[in-house]
Structures are given as C-alpha cells and as structure tokens.
Coordinates of N, CA, C and O in Angstrom, one line a residue:
X165 N -94.4 -9.0 -35.0 CA -93.7 -8.4 -36.1 C -93.2 -10.2 -36.5 O -93.5 -11.3 -36.3
X166 N -93.3 -9.7 -38.5 CA -93.6 -11.2 -39.1 C -92.2 -11.0 -39.6 O -91.5 -10.7 -39.8
X167 N -91.8 -12.4 -39.6 CA -90.8 -12.9 -40.5 C -91.3 -12.9 -42.0 O -92.3 -14.0 -42.3
X168 N -91.0 -12.2 -42.8 CA -91.1 -12.8 -44.1 C -90.5 -14.3 -44.9 O -89.7 -14.3 -44.3
X169 N -90.8 -14.4 -46.1 CA -90.9 -15.7 -46.6 C -89.3 -15.9 -46.8 O -88.4 -17.1 -46.6
X170 N -88.7 -14.6 -47.2 CA -86.9 -14.9 -47.4 C -86.3 -15.2 -45.7 O -85.2 -16.2 -45.9
X171 N -86.7 -14.5 -45.0 CA -86.2 -14.6 -43.9 C -86.4 -16.1 -43.4 O -85.5 -16.2 -42.4
X172 N -87.8 -16.7 -42.9 CA -87.8 -18.0 -42.6 C -87.1 -19.2 -43.4 O -86.6 -19.7 -43.0
X173 N -86.9 -19.1 -45.0 CA -86.1 -19.6 -45.7 C -84.5 -19.6 -45.3 O -83.8 -20.7 -44.9
X174 N -84.0 -18.1 -45.0 CA -82.8 -18.3 -44.3 C -82.6 -19.3 -43.0 O -81.6 -19.7 -43.2
X175 N -83.3 -18.8 -42.0 CA -83.3 -19.6 -40.6 C -83.6 -20.7 -40.8 O -82.7 -21.3 -40.2
X176 N -84.2 -21.3 -41.8 CA -84.2 -22.9 -41.9 C -83.2 -23.4 -42.7 O -82.5 -24.5 -42.2
X177 N -82.5 -22.7 -43.7 CA -81.2 -23.2 -44.1 C -80.3 -23.2 -43.3 O -79.3 -23.8 -43.2
X178 N -80.1 -21.9 -42.4 CA -79.1 -21.7 -41.3 C -79.2 -23.2 -40.4 O -78.2 -23.9 -39.8
X179 N -80.4 -23.5 -40.1 CA -80.5 -24.8 -39.0 C -80.2 -26.0 -39.7 O -79.9 -26.9 -39.0
X180 N -80.7 -26.3 -40.9 CA -80.1 -27.4 -42.0 C -78.7 -27.5 -41.6 O -78.3 -28.9 -41.3
X181 N -78.2 -26.4 -42.1 CA -76.6 -26.4 -41.8 C -76.2 -26.4 -40.6 O -74.7 -27.5 -40.7
X182 N -76.5 -26.0 -39.7 CA -75.8 -26.7 -38.3 C -76.2 -28.1 -37.9 O -75.3 -28.4 -37.3
X183 N -77.4 -28.8 -38.4 CA -77.8 -30.1 -38.1 C -76.8 -31.4 -38.6 O -76.6 -32.1 -38.5
X184 N -76.6 -30.9 -39.9 CA -75.8 -32.0 -40.9 C -74.7 -32.7 -40.1 O -74.2 -33.5 -40.1
X185 N -73.8 -31.8 -40.0 CA -72.7 -32.4 -39.5 C -72.7 -33.2 -38.0 O -72.2 -34.1 -37.9
X186 N -73.8 -32.8 -37.1 CA -74.3 -33.4 -36.2 C -75.0 -35.1 -36.4 O -74.9 -36.0 -35.8
X187 N -75.3 -35.2 -37.6 CA -76.1 -36.1 -38.0 C -75.0 -37.4 -38.5 O -75.4 -38.4 -38.6
X188 N -74.4 -36.8 -39.1 CA -73.0 -37.5 -39.7 C -72.1 -38.0 -38.6 O -71.4 -37.0 -38.1
X189 N -71.7 -39.3 -38.1 CA -70.6 -39.8 -37.2 C -69.4 -39.5 -37.8 O -68.5 -39.7 -37.1
X190 N -69.2 -39.0 -39.3 CA -68.1 -38.9 -39.7 C -67.0 -37.8 -40.1 O -66.5 -37.6 -40.8
X191 N -67.9 -36.6 -39.2 CA -67.4 -35.3 -39.5 C -66.2 -34.8 -38.8 O -66.1 -35.4 -37.4
X192 N -65.5 -34.0 -38.9 CA -64.6 -33.3 -38.1 C -64.9 -32.3 -37.3 O -65.8 -31.5 -37.9
X193 N -64.6 -32.6 -36.2 CA -64.9 -31.3 -35.5 C -64.9 -30.0 -36.0 O -64.1 -29.8 -36.6
X194 N -65.8 -29.0 -35.6 CA -65.6 -27.6 -36.0 C -64.3 -27.0 -35.8 O -63.7 -26.4 -36.8
X195 N -63.8 -27.2 -34.3 CA -62.6 -26.7 -34.1 C -61.3 -27.5 -33.7 O -61.9 -28.1 -32.5
X196 N -60.6 -27.6 -34.0 CA -59.2 -28.3 -33.0 C -59.0 -29.7 -33.4 O -58.2 -30.4 -32.6
X197 N -59.8 -30.6 -33.9 CA -59.6 -32.2 -34.1 C -60.3 -32.7 -32.9 O -61.3 -32.2 -32.2
X198 N -59.8 -34.0 -32.9 CA -60.4 -34.9 -32.0 C -59.8 -34.9 -30.5 O -58.6 -34.8 -30.5
X199 N -60.5 -35.1 -29.4 CA -60.2 -35.7 -27.8 C -59.3 -33.9 -27.6 O -59.2 -33.0 -28.0
X200 N -58.7 -34.0 -26.7 CA -58.3 -33.0 -25.7 C -57.0 -32.5 -26.3 O -56.5 -31.6 -26.3
X201 N -56.1 -33.7 -27.3 CA -55.3 -32.8 -28.0 C -55.2 -32.5 -29.3 O -54.4 -32.1 -30.0
X202 N -56.5 -32.5 -29.9 CA -57.0 -31.8 -31.2 C -56.2 -32.4 -32.3 O -55.6 -31.9 -33.1
X203 N -56.3 -34.1 -32.3 CA -55.8 -34.7 -33.0 C -56.5 -35.1 -34.3 O -57.6 -34.8 -34.2
X204 N -56.1 -35.9 -35.2 CA -56.7 -36.2 -36.5 C -57.5 -37.4 -35.7 O -57.0 -37.7 -35.1
X205 N -58.3 -37.9 -37.0 CA -59.4 -39.0 -36.7 C -58.4 -40.1 -36.6 O -59.0 -40.4 -35.3
X206 N -57.8 -40.1 -37.3 CA -56.5 -41.5 -37.4 C -56.1 -41.8 -35.9 O -56.0 -42.8 -35.4
X207 N -55.7 -40.4 -35.6 CA -54.3 -40.5 -35.1 C -55.5 -40.3 -33.2 O -54.8 -41.7 -32.3
X208 N -56.4 -40.2 -33.7 CA -57.5 -40.2 -32.0 C -57.5 -41.6 -32.2 O -58.0 -42.2 -31.3
X209 N -57.8 -42.4 -33.1 CA -58.8 -43.8 -32.9 C -57.4 -44.6 -32.8 O -57.7 -45.6 -31.8
X210 N -56.2 -44.6 -33.2 CA -55.2 -45.2 -32.7 C -54.9 -44.7 -30.9 O -54.8 -45.7 -30.2
X211 N -55.1 -43.7 -30.4 CA -55.2 -43.1 -29.4 C -56.1 -44.2 -28.1 O -55.6 -44.6 -27.5
X212 N -57.2 -43.9 -28.7 CA -57.9 -44.4 -28.0 C -58.0 -46.2 -27.9 O -58.1 -46.8 -26.8
X213 N -57.8 -46.6 -28.8 CA -57.3 -48.3 -29.1 C -56.0 -48.2 -28.0 O -56.2 -49.3 -27.2
X214 N -55.1 -47.5 -28.1 CA -54.2 -47.8 -27.3 C -54.7 -47.9 -25.6 O -54.1 -48.6 -24.6
X215 N -55.5 -47.2 -25.4 CA -56.2 -46.8 -23.9 C -56.9 -47.7 -23.4 O -56.8 -48.2 -22.8
X216 N -57.6 -48.4 -24.7 CA -58.4 -49.3 -24.3 C -57.5 -50.7 -23.7 O -57.6 -51.2 -23.2
X217 N -56.4 -50.8 -24.9 CA -55.7 -51.7 -24.4 C -54.9 -51.4 -23.1 O -54.7 -52.8 -22.2
X218 N -54.8 -50.5 -22.6 CA -53.8 -50.5 -21.6 C -54.7 -50.6 -20.1 O -54.3 -51.1 -19.3
X219 N -55.9 -50.2 -20.4 CA -56.7 -50.3 -19.3 C -57.3 -51.6 -19.0 O -57.4 -52.2 -18.1
X220 N -57.5 -52.4 -20.2 CA -57.8 -53.7 -20.2 C -56.4 -54.8 -19.6 O -56.5 -55.7 -18.7
X221 N -55.1 -54.0 -19.7 CA -54.3 -55.0 -19.2 C -54.1 -54.4 -17.6 O -53.9 -55.4 -17.3
X222 N -54.5 -53.6 -16.9 CA -54.7 -53.0 -15.6 C -55.6 -54.1 -15.1 O -55.8 -54.4 -14.2
X223 N -56.8 -54.1 -15.8 CA -58.1 -55.1 -15.3 C -57.4 -56.3 -15.0 O -57.7 -56.9 -13.7
X224 N -56.8 -56.8 -16.4 CA -56.3 -58.1 -15.6 C -55.1 -58.4 -14.8 O -55.1 -59.6 -14.1
X225 N -54.2 -57.6 -14.7 CA -53.3 -57.4 -13.6 C -54.2 -57.6 -12.3 O -53.8 -58.2 -11.3
X226 N -54.8 -56.6 -12.1 CA -55.9 -56.7 -10.6 C -56.2 -58.3 -10.6 O -56.1 -58.8 -9.1
X227 N -57.3 -58.6 -11.7 CA -57.4 -60.1 -11.7 C -56.7 -61.0 -11.0 O -57.2 -61.9 -10.1
X228 N -55.6 -61.0 -11.8 CA -54.7 -62.1 -11.8 C -54.3 -62.1 -10.1 O -54.0 -62.7 -9.3
X229 N -54.1 -60.9 -9.7 CA -53.4 -60.7 -8.3 C -55.0 -61.3 -7.2 O -54.1 -61.9 -6.6
X230 N -55.6 -60.8 -7.3 CA -56.9 -61.3 -6.6 C -57.0 -62.8 -7.0 O -56.9 -63.2 -5.6
X231 N -56.8 -63.8 -7.7 CA -56.8 -64.9 -7.9 C -55.6 -65.9 -7.3 O -55.7 -66.8 -7.0
X232 N -54.6 -64.9 -7.6 CA -53.4 -65.6 -6.9 C -52.9 -65.6 -5.4 O -52.1 -66.3 -5.2
X233 N -53.8 -65.2 -4.9 CA -53.8 -64.5 -3.3 C -52.3 -64.2 -3.1 O -51.9 -64.8 -2.1
X234 N -51.7 -64.3 -3.7 CA -50.1 -63.3 -3.4 C -49.9 -62.3 -2.7 O -49.1 -62.0 -1.9
X235 N -50.8 -61.5 -3.0 CA -51.1 -60.1 -2.1 C -52.3 -60.3 -1.0 O -53.5 -60.8 -1.7
X236 N -52.6 -59.3 -0.2 CA -53.9 -59.4 0.4 C -54.4 -57.9 -0.6 O -54.1 -57.4 -1.0
X237 N -55.8 -58.3 -0.2 CA -56.8 -57.5 -1.3 C -56.4 -55.8 -0.6 O -56.5 -55.6 0.9
X238 N -56.0 -54.8 -1.3 CA -55.5 -53.9 -0.7 C -56.8 -53.2 -1.5 O -57.3 -52.8 -2.5
X239 N -57.3 -52.3 -0.4 CA -58.5 -51.3 -0.3 C -58.1 -50.1 -1.2 O -58.6 -50.1 -2.4
X240 N -57.2 -49.7 -1.6 CA -56.4 -48.4 -2.2 C -56.5 -49.4 -3.8 O -56.9 -48.7 -4.6
X241 N -56.5 -50.4 -4.0 CA -56.1 -51.0 -5.1 C -57.2 -51.3 -5.9 O -57.7 -50.5 -6.9
X242 N -58.3 -51.5 -4.8 CA -59.7 -52.1 -5.6 C -60.4 -50.6 -5.8 O -61.2 -50.9 -6.8
X243 N -60.1 -49.8 -5.1 CA -60.6 -48.5 -5.4 C -60.4 -47.8 -6.6 O -60.9 -47.1 -7.3
X244 N -58.6 -48.0 -6.7 CA -58.3 -47.2 -8.1 C -58.9 -48.1 -9.3 O -59.2 -47.8 -10.4
X245 N -59.1 -49.7 -9.0 CA -59.8 -50.3 -10.0 C -61.1 -49.8 -10.6 O -61.2 -49.6 -11.6
X246 N -61.9 -49.7 -9.6 CA -63.5 -49.4 -9.8 C -63.5 -47.9 -10.4 O -64.5 -47.8 -11.1
X247 N -62.7 -47.0 -9.9 CA -62.7 -46.0 -10.4 C -62.3 -45.6 -12.0 O -63.0 -45.1 -12.6
X248 N -61.1 -46.8 -11.8 CA -61.0 -46.6 -13.8 C -61.5 -47.3 -14.5 O -62.1 -46.9 -15.3
X249 N -62.7 -48.4 -14.1 CA -63.7 -49.0 -14.8 C -65.1 -47.7 -14.8 O -65.6 -47.6 -16.0
X250 N -65.2 -47.2 -13.7 CA -66.3 -46.2 -14.1 C -66.0 -45.0 -15.2 O -66.8 -45.0 -15.8
X251 N -64.8 -44.7 -15.1 CA -64.3 -43.3 -15.9 C -63.8 -44.3 -17.3 O -64.4 -43.3 -18.1
X252 N -63.6 -45.1 -17.6 CA -63.6 -45.8 -18.5 C -64.9 -46.5 -19.1 O -64.7 -47.0 -20.3
X253 N -66.2 -46.1 -18.7 CA -67.1 -46.9 -19.2 C -67.6 -46.4 -20.4 O -68.0 -47.2 -21.6
X254 N -67.6 -45.4 -21.0 CA -68.0 -44.9 -22.2 C -66.6 -45.7 -23.5 O -67.3 -46.0 -24.2
X255 N -65.8 -46.1 -23.2 CA -64.7 -46.6 -23.9 C -64.9 -48.1 -24.1 O -65.2 -48.7 -25.4
X256 N -65.1 -48.7 -22.8 CA -65.7 -49.9 -23.1 C -67.1 -50.2 -23.5 O -67.2 -51.2 -24.2
X257 N -68.3 -49.0 -23.2 CA -69.3 -49.7 -24.2 C -69.3 -49.3 -25.3 O -69.7 -50.0 -26.4
X258 N -68.1 -48.4 -26.2 CA -68.0 -48.0 -27.2 C -67.5 -49.4 -27.8 O -67.8 -49.8 -29.6
X259 N -66.3 -49.9 -27.5 CA -65.5 -51.4 -28.0 C -66.5 -52.4 -27.9 O -66.8 -53.3 -28.9
X260 N -67.5 -52.7 -26.8 CA -68.2 -53.8 -26.8 C -69.3 -53.8 -28.1 O -69.7 -54.8 -29.0
X261 N -70.3 -52.4 -28.2 CA -70.8 -52.2 -29.2 C -70.5 -52.2 -30.8 O -71.1 -53.0 -31.5
X262 N -69.1 -52.0 -30.8 CA -68.4 -52.2 -32.1 C -68.1 -53.6 -32.4 O -68.4 -54.2 -33.4
X263 N -67.6 -54.5 -31.7 CA -67.4 -55.9 -31.7 C -68.5 -56.6 -32.1 O -68.6 -57.6 -32.7
X264 N -69.6 -56.2 -31.2 CA -71.0 -56.5 -31.4 C -71.9 -56.1 -33.0 O -73.2 -56.6 -33.1
X265 N -70.9 -55.5 -33.2 CA -71.6 -55.0 -34.7 C -72.9 -53.8 -34.4 O -73.6 -53.8 -35.5
X266 N -73.0 -53.2 -33.3 CA -74.2 -52.6 -32.7 C -74.2 -51.1 -33.4 O -72.4 -50.8 -33.5
X267 N -74.9 -50.0 -33.5 CA -74.7 -49.1 -33.5 C -74.1 -48.3 -32.3 O -74.4 -48.6 -31.2
X268 N -73.2 -47.4 -33.2 CA -72.4 -46.5 -32.1 C -72.9 -45.1 -32.3 O -72.5 -44.3 -33.5
X269 N -73.7 -44.3 -31.2 CA -74.2 -42.7 -31.9 C -73.5 -42.0 -31.5 O -72.2 -42.4 -31.3
X270 N -74.0 -40.9 -32.1 CA -73.2 -39.6 -31.9 C -72.3 -39.6 -30.6 O -71.7 -38.8 -30.3
X271 N -73.8 -39.5 -29.7 CA -73.2 -39.1 -28.0 C -72.5 -40.1 -27.6 O -71.5 -39.5 -26.6
X272 N -72.2 -41.1 -27.9 CA -71.3 -42.5 -27.0 C -70.2 -41.6 -27.5 O -69.4 -42.1 -26.8
X273 N -70.1 -41.4 -29.1 CA -68.8 -41.0 -29.7 C -68.0 -39.9 -28.7 O -66.8 -39.8 -28.7
X274 N -68.8 -39.1 -28.4 CA -68.5 -37.6 -28.0 C -68.3 -38.0 -26.7 O -67.3 -37.2 -26.0
X275 N -68.8 -38.9 -25.5 CA -68.7 -39.2 -24.5 C -67.2 -40.1 -24.4 O -66.5 -39.7 -23.6
X276 N -66.4 -40.6 -25.6 CA -65.7 -41.3 -25.8 C -64.6 -40.5 -25.8 O -63.5 -40.5 -25.0
X277 N -64.9 -39.4 -26.7 CA -63.9 -38.4 -27.0 C -63.8 -37.6 -25.5 O -62.2 -36.9 -25.3
X278 N -64.2 -37.2 -24.9 CA -64.2 -36.2 -23.6 C -63.7 -37.2 -22.6 O -62.9 -36.5 -21.7
X279 N -64.1 -38.8 -22.5 CA -63.4 -39.5 -21.6 C -62.1 -40.2 -21.6 O -61.8 -41.0 -20.7
X280 N -61.3 -40.2 -22.7 CA -60.4 -41.1 -23.3 C -59.3 -40.6 -22.3 O -58.4 -41.8 -21.9
X281 N -59.0 -39.5 -22.1 CA -57.7 -38.9 -21.6 C -57.6 -39.3 -20.2 O -56.4 -39.8 -19.4
X282 N -58.8 -39.0 -19.5 CA -59.0 -39.5 -18.1 C -59.5 -40.9 -17.6 O -58.6 -41.3 -16.6
X283 N -59.7 -41.5 -18.7 CA -59.4 -43.1 -18.6 C -58.0 -43.2 -18.7 O -57.5 -44.2 -17.9
X284 N -57.0 -42.9 -19.5 CA -55.8 -43.1 -19.2 C -55.3 -42.9 -18.2 O -54.5 -43.5 -17.5
X285 N -55.4 -41.9 -17.7 CA -54.9 -41.2 -16.1 C -55.3 -42.2 -15.1 O -54.5 -42.3 -14.5
X286 N -56.7 -42.7 -15.1 CA -57.2 -43.5 -14.2 C -56.3 -44.7 -14.0 O -56.0 -45.1 -13.0
X287 N -55.8 -45.4 -15.2 CA -55.4 -46.9 -15.4 C -53.8 -46.5 -15.0 O -53.3 -47.4 -14.8
X288 N -53.2 -45.3 -15.3 CA -51.6 -45.0 -14.9 C -51.8 -44.8 -13.2 O -50.7 -45.3 -13.1
X289 N -52.9 -44.4 -12.7 CA -52.9 -44.4 -11.0 C -52.8 -45.9 -10.8 O -52.4 -46.3 -9.8
X290 N -53.5 -46.6 -11.2 CA -53.7 -48.1 -10.8 C -52.4 -48.8 -11.1 O -51.6 -49.5 -10.2
X291 N -51.5 -48.5 -12.2 CA -50.5 -48.9 -12.9 C -49.5 -48.7 -11.9 O -48.7 -49.5 -11.1
X292 N -49.2 -47.7 -11.4 CA -49.0 -47.0 -10.2 C -48.7 -47.7 -8.8 O -47.9 -48.4 -8.2
X293 N -50.1 -48.0 -8.5 CA -50.2 -49.0 -7.3 C -50.0 -50.2 -7.3 O -49.2 -50.9 -6.4
X294 N -50.0 -50.6 -8.3 CA -49.5 -52.1 -8.8 C -48.1 -52.5 -9.0 O -47.6 -53.2 -8.5
X295 N -47.4 -51.2 -9.2 CA -46.2 -51.4 -9.3 C -45.6 -51.3 -7.8 O -44.6 -51.9 -7.9
X296 N -46.1 -50.3 -7.0 CA -45.5 -50.5 -5.7 C -45.8 -51.7 -4.9 O -45.3 -51.9 -3.4
X297 N -46.6 -52.7 -5.3 CA -47.1 -53.9 -4.0 C -45.8 -54.9 -4.8 O -45.3 -55.2 -5.5

C-alpha cells in the first residue's frame, strides 16, 4: 500500500499541528483548563503560589518544633513531613529553577499541574498533626 503525496503531506501537517502546542510552554490545555479544577492560567498560578507558601510554612513549623525541643520527636509528624516533601517535589523543583533563572520544561510544568492538589492535601494533613500537638 502506498501513500500518495497528498496523503503524506496531510499526515505531516496533522503531526505538526499536534506537536506545536506541546512545544510551547504557554499554551492552554486542550480541554478544561489548568489543574484538577480546570482553572485559568492566572488562577492556577495563584493557587500554586499559595500551595508553595503553605507547604513551606508547614516545613518551617516542623523545623522550629524540632529545634526548640518543646515536644518529643513524633514519628507521625516526621512521616507526614517526609510525605509532604516527596509529594511537593515537583513544585519545589519548579520554584527553585524559577528563582535560579533556569529553564522550566514542559514536563516539569505538567508534573506541577498534576501534583499541586496532592501537595496541598499533604500539607493540610501535616497542619492537622501540628495542631494536635
């Protein structure tokens, strides 16, 4: 089976059209917006910043408790903090690269988009443990 010149050109055009949005880091997703809630880019950017600040605050609170010796080291608290750090890795990597002026690739952006809500939930779980102490 041979593909005519017109069929080959059409196939190449379809491939190019499909790849262009992937190469641009500033495109709107094909369906539903950004993040799990389908937000606009601006809304999602504010949300991600809020999550980053929140998880950073939780990390600081755990560090202060450990440094002050006000409480004995809680295994649950340390485990929750480690889980949060793991879940929030893409977000922290994104911010670190942004601060250093390094390239933030499409795949990292997608990982942040997929993990932001889980990062927030993990930070909320840690906050809940901290409030009980």
